[in-house]
Amino acid sequence: MAAARAAVELIADKRQGRSLPPEEIHQLVDGYLHDQISEAQMASWLMAVCWRGLSQPELQALTVSMATSGSRLRLGRLPGPTVDKHSTGGVGDKVSLVLVPLMAALGCYVPQLSGRALGATGGTLDKLESIPGVCCDLSSSEIVRVVREVGCVIAAASPDLAPADRRLYALRDSTATVSSLPLIASSIVSKKVAEGVQCLLFDVKVGSGALMPDPDEARRLAATLTQLASGFQIRSSAMVTAMNQPLGRAVGNSLEVKEALDTLSGSGPHDLRELVLAEANELLRLSGQKADPSAALEGGAARERFTAMVRAQGGDPSLPLPLGVRLATLDAPRMGFLSRLDAGAIGLAAWRLGSGHRAPSERVDPAAGIICLSKEGEAVERGQPLLEVWGRPGQDPQPALLALQHAVRVGNSPPQPRPLVLEQVASA
Ligand code: URA
């Protein structure tokens, strides 16, 4: 057997744009995880990947190495299919809070390992934890227990699941190497492989409030994700969905939970409900199930699952949400139609109020957020409040109002309606 090459040779090869064989990719990931490859060496290799990309076999090998760097969830035999969805994140994206219990109410099992807020896009775990008592940091055995008892869980990946991704992600975050398409794809899919799901839907958001503002890049990510997942025998498909304006009307942790609860009770904003139902139907198709998601929302079955999941994760759904108070409004400068409601600016305003993390260890403020009283296309009168700024009593709304300065535009005529689901990438 040939002797293993030194890490510096592997880094130099990638810098020159050469492809590494799977065993050398594994050598890098394993060596890094066991401190035989330094932070500087791994960061150099990641930066070389940002410039040179990865071949399909390299991408597959990297994902295998990360997915198998720890243990896998052992869900055991379940009477229904295991399904999940992953969103690349957007402003006001509370789909998981509705979709996860909805799929459980339809007979599927959903072990969703989710994330915390990243920049201006909120994190599902932070949202759920605004319910008094809810804990998302569960051990693998607790995750399995909740899934088996309730049918669903929304939790952080426990330290034993894909630990290589956890370390690599932190390194990428501090070396400007997050926004590489193959690194994003391997990071996402490795966690889903460790989760052990059979069917998976990717929601790739595109627009000013998304990780990917460019539609072509979003399409490429969608295709890469589905192709990669199929290599692990996961039935998957992807939707490229609009993120130019926030999803629903609420942005911010407690405000979004409140809106998710409304949607779980059969009401809620039209766009949120439309996307939840589109994703539910796609997951039913992938898993070969026949059921009626709107009946499960209207009849209360999805809400019951949500309540059971909250209880199983230590929460008390009877306690009031820690909502803040309205600090200020942003009013329409003239009469007309709302032609722009910029998700990026609204996400930034909510973040400035405290809805996201400034440092990974910092806690989010569940009371902070923005309510969009009007959405794109709606008629508005001069002076009519369009946005509400929410926070703690006495909090200064000025930093948020500054971020919102150019967030809204009012035109003479309604803008062309834009579809929510821009593209569907078929399952492999
Ligand atoms: N989400 C992930 O899990 N990983 C990435 O690299 C980016 C978004």
Short mmCIF file of C-alpha atoms and ligand atoms in Angstrom, two decimals:
data_model
loop_
_atom_site.label_atom_id
_atom_site.label_comp_id
_atom_site.label_asym_id
_atom_site.label_seq_id
_atom_site.Cartn_x
_atom_site.Cartn_y
_atom_site.Cartn_z
CA MET A 1 0.00 0.00 0.00
CA ALA A 2 1.35 3.47 -0.89
CA ALA A 3 2.29 5.66 2.09
CA ALA A 4 -0.22 8.45 2.86
CA ARG A 5 0.82 11.79 1.41
CA ALA A 6 1.39 14.74 3.75
CA ALA A 7 -1.48 17.20 4.27
CA VAL A 8 0.52 19.95 2.61
CA GLU A 9 0.63 17.92 -0.63
CA LEU A 10 -3.15 17.47 -0.58
CA ILE A 11 -3.63 21.21 -0.05
CA ALA A 12 -1.23 22.03 -2.88
CA ASP A 13 -3.07 19.64 -5.22
CA LYS A 14 -6.41 21.34 -4.54
CA ARG A 15 -4.81 24.76 -4.93
CA GLN A 16 -3.69 23.65 -8.43
CA GLY A 17 -7.25 22.45 -9.18
CA ARG A 18 -6.48 18.73 -9.05
CA SER A 19 -9.03 16.26 -7.77
CA LEU A 20 -8.21 14.19 -4.67
CA PRO A 21 -9.21 10.50 -4.41
CA PRO A 22 -11.84 9.62 -1.75
CA GLU A 23 -9.27 8.16 0.67
CA GLU A 24 -7.34 11.45 0.72
CA ILE A 25 -10.51 13.44 1.38
CA HIS A 26 -11.19 11.07 4.26
CA GLN A 27 -7.59 11.47 5.47
CA LEU A 28 -8.13 15.25 5.64
CA VAL A 29 -11.48 15.14 7.48
CA ASP A 30 -10.46 12.39 9.87
CA GLY A 31 -7.04 13.96 10.49
CA TYR A 32 -8.65 17.32 11.24
CA LEU A 33 -11.18 15.79 13.62
CA HIS A 34 -8.38 14.00 15.50
CA ASP A 35 -6.09 17.06 15.59
CA GLN A 36 -3.50 15.58 13.21
CA ILE A 37 -4.27 18.29 10.67
CA SER A 38 -4.03 21.85 11.97
CA GLU A 39 -6.69 24.56 11.80
CA ALA A 40 -4.41 26.48 9.39
CA GLN A 41 -4.05 23.49 7.06
CA MET A 42 -7.77 22.77 7.01
CA ALA A 43 -8.59 26.44 6.47
CA SER A 44 -6.15 26.51 3.52
CA TRP A 45 -7.77 23.47 1.96
CA LEU A 46 -11.25 25.00 2.45
CA MET A 47 -10.12 28.22 0.78
CA ALA A 48 -8.68 26.18 -2.12
CA VAL A 49 -12.09 24.46 -2.45
CA CYS A 50 -13.78 27.87 -2.57
CA TRP A 51 -11.66 28.76 -5.61
CA ARG A 52 -11.33 25.39 -7.32
CA GLY A 53 -14.57 23.62 -6.37
CA LEU A 54 -14.92 19.86 -5.89
CA SER A 55 -15.50 17.11 -8.44
CA GLN A 56 -18.61 14.96 -7.92
CA PRO A 57 -16.57 12.03 -6.44
CA GLU A 58 -14.77 14.46 -4.11
CA LEU A 59 -18.07 15.98 -3.00
CA GLN A 60 -19.53 12.54 -2.34
CA ALA A 61 -16.39 11.49 -0.40
CA LEU A 62 -16.41 14.68 1.70
CA THR A 63 -20.08 14.15 2.56
CA VAL A 64 -19.48 10.49 3.48
CA SER A 65 -16.53 11.47 5.69
CA MET A 66 -18.57 14.11 7.54
CA ALA A 67 -21.73 11.99 7.82
CA THR A 68 -19.80 9.04 9.27
CA SER A 69 -17.59 11.12 11.57
CA GLY A 70 -19.98 10.40 14.45
CA SER A 71 -22.99 8.20 15.09
CA ARG A 72 -26.33 8.07 13.29
CA LEU A 73 -29.76 8.46 14.85
CA ARG A 74 -31.13 5.00 15.62
CA LEU A 75 -34.84 5.47 15.14
CA GLY A 76 -35.51 1.74 14.87
CA ARG A 77 -38.55 0.34 13.10
CA LEU A 78 -41.32 2.90 12.67
CA PRO A 79 -44.80 2.35 11.23
CA GLY A 80 -44.45 5.28 8.77
CA PRO A 81 -41.81 6.84 6.51
CA THR A 82 -39.17 9.20 7.89
CA VAL A 83 -39.22 12.55 6.10
CA ASP A 84 -37.66 15.97 6.54
CA LYS A 85 -37.09 19.24 4.76
CA HIS A 86 -34.17 21.62 4.84
CA SER A 87 -34.46 25.32 4.11
CA THR A 88 -31.40 27.38 3.27
CA GLY A 89 -32.99 30.08 5.43
CA GLY A 90 -34.95 33.24 4.89
CA VAL A 91 -36.56 36.17 6.66
CA GLY A 92 -39.82 35.17 8.35
CA ASP A 93 -39.29 31.53 7.33
CA LYS A 94 -41.26 29.65 9.99
CA VAL A 95 -42.34 26.83 7.65
CA SER A 96 -40.71 24.10 9.77
CA LEU A 97 -42.76 25.06 12.84
CA VAL A 98 -45.90 24.22 10.86
CA LEU A 99 -44.69 21.57 8.42
CA VAL A 100 -42.93 19.29 10.92
CA PRO A 101 -45.99 18.65 13.15
CA LEU A 102 -48.23 18.62 10.06
CA MET A 103 -46.24 15.75 8.50
CA ALA A 104 -46.38 13.88 11.83
CA ALA A 105 -50.16 14.34 11.88
CA LEU A 106 -50.22 12.80 8.37
CA GLY A 107 -48.49 9.61 9.55
CA CYS A 108 -44.85 10.44 8.80
CA TYR A 109 -41.95 10.62 11.27
CA VAL A 110 -39.87 13.80 11.26
CA PRO A 111 -36.54 13.92 13.13
CA GLN A 112 -35.69 17.49 12.19
CA LEU A 113 -32.20 18.62 13.16
CA SER A 114 -32.30 22.34 12.68
CA GLY A 115 -30.11 25.40 13.14
CA ARG A 116 -29.93 28.68 15.00
CA ALA A 117 -30.14 32.16 13.49
CA LEU A 118 -27.43 32.93 10.95
CA GLY A 119 -26.98 36.64 10.15
CA ALA A 120 -30.27 38.29 9.21
CA THR A 121 -32.07 34.98 8.64
CA GLY A 122 -33.75 33.54 11.71
CA GLY A 123 -33.17 30.09 13.16
CA THR A 124 -35.95 27.58 13.77
CA LEU A 125 -34.43 26.52 17.12
CA ASP A 126 -34.38 30.10 18.43
CA LYS A 127 -38.00 30.51 17.37
CA LEU A 128 -39.18 27.30 19.05
CA GLU A 129 -37.22 28.11 22.22
CA SER A 130 -39.20 31.33 22.66
CA ILE A 131 -41.99 29.07 23.98
CA PRO A 132 -41.42 28.97 27.78
CA GLY A 133 -39.48 25.86 28.82
CA VAL A 134 -38.75 24.40 25.36
CA CYS A 135 -35.28 22.91 25.02
CA CYS A 136 -33.80 22.07 21.61
CA ASP A 137 -30.42 20.82 22.88
CA LEU A 138 -31.34 17.16 23.26
CA SER A 139 -29.15 14.07 23.32
CA SER A 140 -29.50 11.55 20.49
CA SER A 141 -31.50 9.21 22.73
CA GLU A 142 -33.87 12.04 23.72
CA ILE A 143 -34.34 12.95 20.04
CA VAL A 144 -35.22 9.31 19.27
CA ARG A 145 -37.60 9.14 22.26
CA VAL A 146 -39.52 12.28 21.18
CA VAL A 147 -39.76 11.11 17.54
CA ARG A 148 -41.05 7.70 18.60
CA GLU A 149 -43.56 9.16 21.10
CA VAL A 150 -44.85 12.18 19.19
CA GLY A 151 -43.86 11.54 15.56
CA CYS A 152 -41.64 14.61 15.31
CA VAL A 153 -38.94 16.67 16.96
CA ILE A 154 -37.16 19.94 16.18
CA ALA A 155 -33.74 19.85 17.82
CA ALA A 156 -30.11 20.83 17.40
CA ALA A 157 -27.78 18.15 16.04
CA SER A 158 -26.37 16.50 19.18
CA PRO A 159 -22.55 16.61 19.46
CA ASP A 160 -22.22 12.96 18.36
CA LEU A 161 -24.02 13.53 15.03
CA ALA A 162 -21.72 14.62 12.15
CA PRO A 163 -19.15 16.24 14.51
CA ALA A 164 -16.84 16.94 11.56
CA ASP A 165 -19.48 19.26 10.09
CA ARG A 166 -19.81 21.09 13.41
CA ARG A 167 -16.04 21.77 13.54
CA LEU A 168 -15.70 22.54 9.87
CA TYR A 169 -18.67 24.90 9.95
CA ALA A 170 -17.14 26.92 12.82
CA LEU A 171 -13.84 27.08 10.90
CA ARG A 172 -15.62 28.16 7.70
CA ASP A 173 -17.50 30.83 9.63
CA SER A 174 -14.22 32.39 10.79
CA THR A 175 -12.32 32.05 7.48
CA ALA A 176 -14.86 33.44 4.96
CA THR A 177 -15.36 30.00 3.42
CA VAL A 178 -19.08 29.52 4.16
CA SER A 179 -20.38 30.58 0.76
CA SER A 180 -18.91 27.76 -1.34
CA LEU A 181 -21.58 25.69 -3.07
CA PRO A 182 -19.95 22.24 -2.55
CA LEU A 183 -19.12 23.07 1.08
CA ILE A 184 -22.71 24.18 1.73
CA ALA A 185 -24.12 21.08 0.02
CA SER A 186 -21.87 18.60 1.86
CA SER A 187 -22.57 20.32 5.19
CA ILE A 188 -26.35 20.13 4.73
CA VAL A 189 -26.51 16.59 3.33
CA SER A 190 -24.05 15.09 5.87
CA LYS A 191 -26.37 16.11 8.73
CA LYS A 192 -29.40 14.66 6.95
CA VAL A 193 -27.57 11.38 6.33
CA ALA A 194 -26.70 11.24 10.06
CA GLU A 195 -30.38 11.94 10.80
CA GLY A 196 -31.27 8.82 8.81
CA VAL A 197 -34.27 10.13 6.80
CA GLN A 198 -35.73 8.30 3.81
CA CYS A 199 -37.28 11.31 2.04
CA LEU A 200 -36.01 14.86 1.98
CA LEU A 201 -37.19 18.14 0.50
CA PHE A 202 -34.78 21.04 0.02
CA ASP A 203 -36.20 24.56 0.07
CA VAL A 204 -33.56 26.74 -1.59
CA LYS A 205 -34.48 30.37 -1.00
CA VAL A 206 -33.51 33.05 -3.48
CA GLY A 207 -33.75 36.83 -3.10
CA SER A 208 -32.55 39.71 -0.95
CA GLY A 209 -33.38 37.89 2.29
CA ALA A 210 -31.65 34.62 1.35
CA LEU A 211 -28.16 33.11 1.51
CA MET A 212 -28.26 33.04 -2.33
CA PRO A 213 -29.50 36.24 -3.96
CA ASP A 214 -28.70 34.88 -7.45
CA PRO A 215 -31.32 32.54 -9.07
CA ASP A 216 -28.74 30.62 -11.17
CA GLU A 217 -26.66 29.88 -8.10
CA ALA A 218 -29.80 28.80 -6.20
CA ARG A 219 -30.72 26.44 -9.08
CA ARG A 220 -27.21 24.97 -9.06
CA LEU A 221 -27.37 24.42 -5.30
CA ALA A 222 -30.80 22.75 -5.65
CA ALA A 223 -29.45 20.37 -8.33
CA THR A 224 -26.29 19.60 -6.33
CA LEU A 225 -28.27 18.86 -3.15
CA THR A 226 -30.68 16.42 -4.83
CA GLN A 227 -27.91 14.67 -6.73
CA LEU A 228 -25.83 14.33 -3.58
CA ALA A 229 -28.76 13.02 -1.50
CA SER A 230 -29.56 10.38 -4.13
CA GLY A 231 -26.04 8.98 -3.65
CA PHE A 232 -27.13 8.11 -0.08
CA GLN A 233 -30.39 6.44 -1.19
CA ILE A 234 -32.43 9.40 0.09
CA ARG A 235 -35.43 10.20 -2.14
CA SER A 236 -35.25 13.94 -2.52
CA SER A 237 -36.39 16.93 -4.50
CA ALA A 238 -35.86 20.66 -4.24
CA MET A 239 -37.92 23.82 -4.58
CA VAL A 240 -36.40 27.17 -5.38
CA THR A 241 -38.65 29.64 -3.55
CA ALA A 242 -38.92 33.43 -3.46
CA MET A 243 -37.34 35.38 -0.61
CA ASN A 244 -37.57 38.98 -1.83
CA GLN A 245 -40.16 39.87 0.78
CA PRO A 246 -40.54 38.13 4.17
CA LEU A 247 -42.61 34.96 4.31
CA GLY A 248 -45.85 35.70 6.15
CA ARG A 249 -46.18 38.95 8.08
CA ALA A 250 -44.15 38.27 11.24
CA VAL A 251 -40.36 38.43 11.56
CA GLY A 252 -38.77 37.67 14.94
CA ASN A 253 -38.87 34.73 17.31
CA SER A 254 -42.07 35.01 19.42
CA LEU A 255 -43.95 36.85 16.68
CA GLU A 256 -43.19 34.02 14.25
CA VAL A 257 -44.29 31.34 16.71
CA LYS A 258 -47.59 33.19 17.11
CA GLU A 259 -48.03 33.26 13.32
CA ALA A 260 -47.10 29.57 13.06
CA LEU A 261 -49.75 28.75 15.71
CA ASP A 262 -52.37 30.65 13.69
CA THR A 263 -51.38 28.66 10.59
CA LEU A 264 -51.51 25.40 12.55
CA SER A 265 -55.08 26.34 13.46
CA GLY A 266 -56.13 26.69 9.82
CA SER A 267 -55.71 30.48 9.45
CA GLY A 268 -52.43 32.40 9.13
CA PRO A 269 -51.07 34.38 6.19
CA HIS A 270 -51.84 33.17 2.69
CA ASP A 271 -48.22 32.81 1.43
CA LEU A 272 -47.06 30.82 4.48
CA ARG A 273 -50.01 28.46 4.19
CA GLU A 274 -49.44 28.07 0.43
CA LEU A 275 -45.78 27.13 0.89
CA VAL A 276 -46.49 24.76 3.80
CA LEU A 277 -49.12 22.93 1.73
CA ALA A 278 -46.86 22.79 -1.36
CA GLU A 279 -44.03 21.31 0.73
CA ALA A 280 -46.35 18.88 2.54
CA ASN A 281 -47.75 17.62 -0.78
CA GLU A 282 -44.24 17.17 -2.17
CA LEU A 283 -43.14 15.20 0.91
CA LEU A 284 -46.27 13.03 0.62
CA ARG A 285 -45.40 12.38 -3.04
CA LEU A 286 -41.80 11.49 -2.22
CA SER A 287 -42.86 9.12 0.54
CA GLY A 288 -45.69 7.57 -1.47
CA GLN A 289 -48.35 8.57 1.08
CA LYS A 290 -51.88 9.77 0.36
CA ALA A 291 -53.35 12.30 2.83
CA ASP A 292 -54.98 15.72 2.96
CA PRO A 293 -52.66 18.31 4.57
CA SER A 294 -55.25 21.13 4.59
CA ALA A 295 -57.70 18.94 6.51
CA ALA A 296 -54.98 18.25 9.11
CA LEU A 297 -54.48 22.00 9.53
CA GLU A 298 -58.16 22.91 9.66
CA GLY A 299 -59.19 19.94 11.82
CA GLY A 300 -56.59 20.69 14.51
CA ALA A 301 -54.52 17.47 14.12
CA ALA A 302 -51.35 19.39 13.19
CA ARG A 303 -51.76 21.79 16.11
CA GLU A 304 -52.23 18.85 18.51
CA ARG A 305 -48.91 17.37 17.29
CA PHE A 306 -47.21 20.71 17.77
CA THR A 307 -48.49 20.93 21.36
CA ALA A 308 -47.36 17.35 22.06
CA MET A 309 -43.90 18.07 20.60
CA VAL A 310 -43.55 21.24 22.70
CA ARG A 311 -44.51 19.30 25.86
CA ALA A 312 -42.09 16.47 25.02
CA GLN A 313 -39.30 19.05 24.67
CA GLY A 314 -40.03 20.52 28.12
CA GLY A 315 -42.24 23.43 27.05
CA ASP A 316 -45.52 24.65 28.50
CA PRO A 317 -47.82 25.66 25.62
CA SER A 318 -50.36 27.13 28.04
CA LEU A 319 -47.97 29.93 29.11
CA PRO A 320 -48.03 33.22 27.18
CA LEU A 321 -45.33 33.85 24.57
CA PRO A 322 -42.74 36.49 25.56
CA LEU A 323 -44.05 39.01 23.02
CA GLY A 324 -42.66 42.53 23.27
CA VAL A 325 -44.42 45.84 22.70
CA ARG A 326 -44.85 47.97 19.61
CA LEU A 327 -42.06 50.57 19.67
CA ALA A 328 -42.67 52.42 16.40
CA THR A 329 -44.29 52.20 12.99
CA LEU A 330 -43.07 52.96 9.49
CA ASP A 331 -45.82 54.66 7.50
CA ALA A 332 -46.60 54.82 3.76
CA PRO A 333 -45.03 57.97 2.23
CA ARG A 334 -47.87 58.24 -0.32
CA MET A 335 -51.00 56.54 -1.63
CA GLY A 336 -50.51 53.67 -4.11
CA PHE A 337 -49.50 50.02 -4.15
CA LEU A 338 -46.72 48.43 -2.15
CA SER A 339 -44.20 47.46 -4.85
CA ARG A 340 -41.25 46.47 -2.68
CA LEU A 341 -40.91 45.06 0.83
CA ASP A 342 -37.24 44.22 1.10
CA ALA A 343 -36.65 41.03 3.08
CA GLY A 344 -32.93 41.76 3.54
CA ALA A 345 -33.58 45.16 5.14
CA ILE A 346 -36.37 43.80 7.34
CA GLY A 347 -34.14 40.91 8.47
CA LEU A 348 -31.40 43.39 9.32
CA ALA A 349 -33.83 45.57 11.30
CA ALA A 350 -35.05 42.55 13.30
CA TRP A 351 -31.45 41.49 13.92
CA ARG A 352 -30.56 45.00 15.18
CA LEU A 353 -33.46 44.73 17.61
CA GLY A 354 -31.93 41.51 18.97
CA SER A 355 -33.72 38.69 17.10
CA GLY A 356 -30.41 37.11 15.93
CA HIS A 357 -27.01 36.29 17.41
CA ARG A 358 -24.20 38.87 17.39
CA ALA A 359 -21.81 36.18 18.69
CA PRO A 360 -22.48 32.41 18.66
CA SER A 361 -22.75 32.38 22.48
CA GLU A 362 -25.15 35.35 22.67
CA ARG A 363 -28.82 34.61 23.33
CA VAL A 364 -31.49 36.02 21.06
CA ASP A 365 -34.25 38.33 22.31
CA PRO A 366 -37.58 36.54 21.81
CA ALA A 367 -39.49 39.85 21.97
CA ALA A 368 -37.68 41.56 19.07
CA GLY A 369 -39.16 41.68 15.59
CA ILE A 370 -41.06 43.37 12.80
CA ILE A 371 -44.67 42.94 11.70
CA CYS A 372 -45.41 43.60 8.02
CA LEU A 373 -48.92 45.05 8.09
CA SER A 374 -48.95 45.19 4.26
CA LYS A 375 -47.38 42.87 1.68
CA GLU A 376 -46.29 43.51 -1.90
CA GLY A 377 -49.18 44.26 -4.25
CA GLU A 378 -51.54 45.60 -1.58
CA ALA A 379 -53.13 49.07 -1.90
CA VAL A 380 -52.02 51.58 0.74
CA GLU A 381 -53.10 55.06 1.81
CA ARG A 382 -50.70 57.91 2.58
CA GLY A 383 -49.67 57.75 6.27
CA GLN A 384 -50.97 54.20 6.71
CA PRO A 385 -48.67 52.12 8.98
CA LEU A 386 -46.84 49.51 6.86
CA LEU A 387 -44.38 48.04 9.34
CA GLU A 388 -44.41 47.75 13.12
CA VAL A 389 -41.17 47.58 15.12
CA TRP A 390 -41.44 45.35 18.21
CA GLY A 391 -39.09 45.02 21.17
CA ARG A 392 -38.72 45.41 24.92
CA PRO A 393 -40.51 48.33 26.63
CA GLY A 394 -38.25 51.40 26.46
CA GLN A 395 -35.95 49.91 23.77
CA ASP A 396 -34.65 52.41 21.18
CA PRO A 397 -36.22 51.61 17.76
CA GLN A 398 -33.90 54.00 15.83
CA PRO A 399 -31.27 51.43 14.68
CA ALA A 400 -34.10 49.30 13.27
CA LEU A 401 -35.85 52.27 11.66
CA LEU A 402 -32.57 53.24 9.97
CA ALA A 403 -32.29 49.73 8.49
CA LEU A 404 -35.88 50.07 7.24
CA GLN A 405 -35.29 53.43 5.51
CA HIS A 406 -35.28 51.91 2.01
CA ALA A 407 -37.18 48.72 2.79
CA VAL A 408 -40.49 49.80 1.27
CA ARG A 409 -41.45 51.36 -2.03
CA VAL A 410 -44.93 52.53 -3.02
CA GLY A 411 -45.76 52.66 -6.76
CA ASN A 412 -48.67 53.86 -8.88
CA SER A 413 -49.79 50.40 -9.93
CA PRO A 414 -49.61 46.93 -8.41
CA PRO A 415 -46.38 45.07 -9.27
CA GLN A 416 -46.48 41.89 -11.41
CA PRO A 417 -47.45 39.10 -9.00
CA ARG A 418 -44.42 36.84 -8.39
CA PRO A 419 -44.86 33.12 -7.79
CA LEU A 420 -43.72 31.76 -4.43
CA VAL A 421 -42.35 28.51 -5.85
CA LEU A 422 -40.05 29.60 -8.68
CA GLU A 423 -38.82 26.20 -9.73
CA GLN A 424 -39.03 22.56 -8.77
CA VAL A 425 -36.02 20.30 -9.17
CA ALA A 426 -37.29 16.75 -9.61
CA SER A 427 -36.10 13.94 -7.41
CA ALA A 428 -33.21 11.89 -8.65
N1 URA B 1 -26.53 25.39 6.37
C1 URA B 1 -25.71 24.36 6.71
O1 URA B 1 -26.11 23.44 7.42
N2 URA B 1 -24.46 24.38 6.25
C2 URA B 1 -23.98 25.36 5.45
O2 URA B 1 -22.84 25.29 5.06
C3 URA B 1 -24.83 26.44 5.11
C4 URA B 1 -26.13 26.42 5.57
#
